[in-house]
Backbone as JSON Lines, residues from 0, in Angstrom:
{"i":0,"aa":"M","n":[89.98,104.83,111.99],"ca":[89.9,103.52,111.37],"c":[88.46,103.27,110.94]}
{"i":1,"aa":"I","n":[88.33,102.47,109.88],"ca":[87.01,102.1,109.39],"c":[86.88,100.58,109.38]}
{"i":2,"aa":"E","n":[85.66,100.12,109.4],"ca":[85.39,98.69,109.4],"c":[85.41,98.17,107.97]}
{"i":3,"aa":"L","n":[86.28,97.21,107.71],"ca":[86.37,96.59,106.39],"c":[85.4,95.42,106.28]}
{"i":4,"aa":"I","n":[85.44,94.53,107.25],"ca":[84.51,93.4,107.28],"c":[84.06,93.13,108.71]}
{"i":5,"aa":"R","n":[82.94,92.4,108.83],"ca":[82.43,91.94,110.12],"c":[81.91,90.53,109.88]}
{"i":6,"aa":"T","n":[82.46,89.57,110.61],"ca":[82.06,88.18,110.4],"c":[82.35,87.34,111.64]}
{"i":7,"aa":"N","n":[81.65,86.22,111.74],"ca":[81.96,85.25,112.8],"c":[82.8,84.11,112.23]}
{"i":8,"aa":"D","n":[83.09,84.14,110.96],"ca":[83.82,83.07,110.28],"c":[85.33,83.24,110.51]}
{"i":9,"aa":"A","n":[85.9,82.38,111.33],"ca":[87.33,82.47,111.67],"c":[88.21,82.27,110.45]}
{"i":10,"aa":"V","n":[87.75,81.48,109.49],"ca":[88.54,81.26,108.27],"c":[88.62,82.54,107.45]}
{"i":11,"aa":"V","n":[87.51,83.26,107.32],"ca":[87.5,84.52,106.58],"c":[88.4,85.54,107.28]}
{"i":12,"aa":"I","n":[88.31,85.6,108.61],"ca":[89.16,86.53,109.36],"c":[90.64,86.23,109.09]}
{"i":13,"aa":"S","n":[91.02,84.97,109.16],"ca":[92.41,84.59,108.92],"c":[92.85,84.92,107.5]}
{"i":14,"aa":"F","n":[91.96,84.66,106.54],"ca":[92.26,84.94,105.14],"c":[92.46,86.43,104.91]}
{"i":15,"aa":"V","n":[91.57,87.25,105.46],"ca":[91.68,88.7,105.3],"c":[92.94,89.21,106.0]}
{"i":16,"aa":"E","n":[93.24,88.67,107.16],"ca":[94.48,89.07,107.85],"c":[95.69,88.79,106.97]}
{"i":17,"aa":"A","n":[95.74,87.61,106.36],"ca":[96.87,87.26,105.48],"c":[96.93,88.18,104.28]}
{"i":18,"aa":"L","n":[95.79,88.49,103.68],"ca":[95.76,89.38,102.53],"c":[96.26,90.78,102.9]}
{"i":19,"aa":"M","n":[95.8,91.3,104.04],"ca":[96.22,92.64,104.46],"c":[97.71,92.65,104.81]}
{"i":20,"aa":"R","n":[98.15,91.62,105.5],"ca":[99.56,91.52,105.88],"c":[100.45,91.48,104.64]}
{"i":21,"aa":"D","n":[100.06,90.65,103.66],"ca":[100.84,90.53,102.42],"c":[100.87,91.83,101.63]}
{"i":22,"aa":"A","n":[99.8,92.62,101.73],"ca":[99.72,93.89,100.99],"c":[100.37,95.04,101.77]}
{"i":23,"aa":"G","n":[100.78,94.76,102.99],"ca":[101.4,95.82,103.8],"c":[100.4,96.81,104.36]}
{"i":24,"aa":"I","n":[99.15,96.39,104.49],"ca":[98.1,97.25,105.03],"c":[97.92,96.95,106.51]}
{"i":25,"aa":"A","n":[98.07,98.01,107.32],"ca":[97.88,97.85,108.77],"c":[96.42,97.58,109.06]}
{"i":26,"aa":"Y","n":[96.15,96.66,109.98],"ca":[94.79,96.31,110.34],"c":[94.72,95.98,111.82]}
{"i":27,"aa":"F","n":[93.51,95.96,112.32],"ca":[93.26,95.61,113.71],"c":[92.02,94.73,113.74]}
{"i":28,"aa":"V","n":[92.08,93.64,114.48],"ca":[90.9,92.77,114.62],"c":[90.2,93.16,115.92]}
{"i":29,"aa":"A","n":[89.07,93.84,115.77],"ca":[88.29,94.28,116.93],"c":[87.38,93.14,117.39]}
{"i":30,"aa":"D","n":[87.12,93.09,118.65],"ca":[86.22,92.11,119.27],"c":[86.78,90.69,119.23]}
{"i":31,"aa":"Q","n":[88.07,90.55,119.02],"ca":[88.68,89.23,118.93],"c":[88.55,88.44,120.23]}
{"i":32,"aa":"N","n":[88.63,89.13,121.34],"ca":[88.56,88.43,122.62],"c":[87.13,88.27,123.15]}
{"i":33,"aa":"M","n":[86.15,88.69,122.37],"ca":[84.76,88.54,122.77],"c":[84.33,87.07,122.79]}
{"i":34,"aa":"S","n":[85.11,86.2,122.12],"ca":[84.76,84.78,122.11],"c":[84.77,84.19,123.52]}
{"i":35,"aa":"V","n":[85.52,84.8,124.42],"ca":[85.52,84.35,125.81],"c":[84.13,84.54,126.41]}
{"i":36,"aa":"L","n":[83.49,85.64,126.04],"ca":[82.17,85.93,126.58],"c":[81.08,85.05,125.97]}
{"i":37,"aa":"D","n":[81.25,84.67,124.71],"ca":[80.21,83.84,124.08],"c":[80.54,82.36,124.18]}
{"i":38,"aa":"G","n":[81.54,82.01,124.97],"ca":[81.88,80.6,125.19],"c":[82.55,79.95,124.0]}
{"i":39,"aa":"S","n":[83.19,80.75,123.16],"ca":[83.92,80.27,121.97],"c":[83.03,79.56,120.96]}
{"i":40,"aa":"I","n":[81.74,79.92,120.94],"ca":[80.84,79.3,119.96],"c":[80.7,80.16,118.7]}
{"i":41,"aa":"G","n":[81.3,81.34,118.71],"ca":[81.36,82.16,117.51],"c":[80.1,82.93,117.15]}
{"i":42,"aa":"I","n":[79.29,83.3,118.14],"ca":[78.09,84.06,117.8],"c":[78.34,85.56,117.72]}
{"i":43,"aa":"L","n":[79.41,86.02,118.33],"ca":[79.72,87.45,118.27],"c":[80.73,87.7,117.15]}
{"i":44,"aa":"P","n":[80.36,88.51,116.16],"ca":[81.26,88.74,115.03],"c":[82.49,89.57,115.42]}
{"i":45,"aa":"R","n":[83.56,89.33,114.7],"ca":[84.78,90.13,114.83],"c":[84.85,91.07,113.64]}
{"i":46,"aa":"R","n":[85.56,92.18,113.82],"ca":[85.66,93.19,112.77],"c":[87.11,93.42,112.41]}
{"i":47,"aa":"I","n":[87.38,93.53,111.11],"ca":[88.7,93.94,110.65],"c":[88.63,95.44,110.39]}
{"i":48,"aa":"M","n":[89.45,96.18,111.1],"ca":[89.5,97.63,110.99],"c":[90.79,98.03,110.26]}
{"i":49,"aa":"I","n":[90.67,99.02,109.37],"ca":[91.83,99.52,108.62],"c":[91.79,101.04,108.6]}
{"i":50,"aa":"D","n":[92.92,101.66,108.24],"ca":[92.95,103.1,108.06],"c":[92.11,103.46,106.84]}
{"i":51,"aa":"E","n":[91.4,104.56,106.94],"ca":[90.52,104.98,105.85],"c":[91.29,105.18,104.55]}
{"i":52,"aa":"E","n":[92.53,105.62,104.64],"ca":[93.32,105.85,103.43],"c":[93.66,104.56,102.68]}
{"i":53,"aa":"D","n":[93.56,103.43,103.36],"ca":[93.84,102.13,102.72],"c":[92.58,101.42,102.24]}
{"i":54,"aa":"A","n":[91.42,102.04,102.42],"ca":[90.14,101.37,102.16],"c":[89.99,100.94,100.7]}
{"i":55,"aa":"E","n":[90.29,101.81,99.78],"ca":[90.11,101.46,98.36],"c":[90.98,100.27,97.97]}
{"i":56,"aa":"T","n":[92.24,100.3,98.39],"ca":[93.15,99.2,98.07],"c":[92.69,97.91,98.72]}
{"i":57,"aa":"A","n":[92.29,97.98,99.99],"ca":[91.84,96.79,100.72],"c":[90.6,96.19,100.07]}
{"i":58,"aa":"R","n":[89.67,97.04,99.67],"ca":[88.44,96.55,99.02],"c":[88.77,95.88,97.69]}
{"i":59,"aa":"R","n":[89.7,96.45,96.96],"ca":[90.11,95.85,95.68],"c":[90.75,94.48,95.92]}
{"i":60,"aa":"I","n":[91.56,94.36,96.95],"ca":[92.21,93.09,97.28],"c":[91.16,92.02,97.62]}
{"i":61,"aa":"L","n":[90.17,92.39,98.42],"ca":[89.13,91.42,98.77],"c":[88.3,91.04,97.55]}
{"i":62,"aa":"T","n":[88.05,91.99,96.68],"ca":[87.31,91.7,95.45],"c":[88.1,90.74,94.57]}
{"i":63,"aa":"D","n":[89.39,91.01,94.41],"ca":[90.25,90.14,93.6],"c":[90.36,88.74,94.2]}
{"i":64,"aa":"A","n":[90.24,88.65,95.52],"ca":[90.34,87.36,96.2],"c":[89.01,86.6,96.19]}
{"i":65,"aa":"G","n":[87.97,87.23,95.65],"ca":[86.69,86.55,95.54],"c":[85.8,86.62,96.77]}
{"i":66,"aa":"I","n":[86.11,87.54,97.67],"ca":[85.28,87.65,98.88],"c":[84.71,89.06,99.03]}
{"i":67,"aa":"A","n":[84.36,89.68,97.92],"ca":[83.78,91.02,97.95],"c":[82.48,91.07,98.76]}
{"i":68,"aa":"H","n":[81.76,89.95,98.81],"ca":[80.51,89.89,99.56],"c":[80.72,90.13,101.06]}
{"i":69,"aa":"E","n":[81.95,90.0,101.54],"ca":[82.25,90.22,102.96],"c":[82.47,91.69,103.3]}
{"i":70,"aa":"I","n":[82.67,92.54,102.29],"ca":[83.0,93.95,102.51],"c":[81.78,94.68,103.09]}
{"i":71,"aa":"R","n":[82.03,95.46,104.14],"ca":[80.98,96.27,104.75],"c":[80.75,97.5,103.89]}
{"i":72,"aa":"S","n":[79.49,97.9,103.73],"ca":[79.19,99.12,102.98],"c":[79.63,100.33,103.79]}
{"i":73,"aa":"A","n":[80.01,101.35,103.07],"ca":[80.49,102.57,103.72],"c":[79.39,103.36,104.36]}
């Protein structure tokens, strides 16, 4: 798996999850439960992980959705 995005913004995470789900792209939200350690204040970023074979499609979807700035460089 590769990292598609890394952010502390819960809205962006939810949006990307919806986009990936709608496109049929399997994803995993890493570090989701780390908020327990930071007291739910959102200082520890979460990562959306996807299969490398889906990376090009996922990046295109995020670009089309206007959030290309969130994409992690390879």
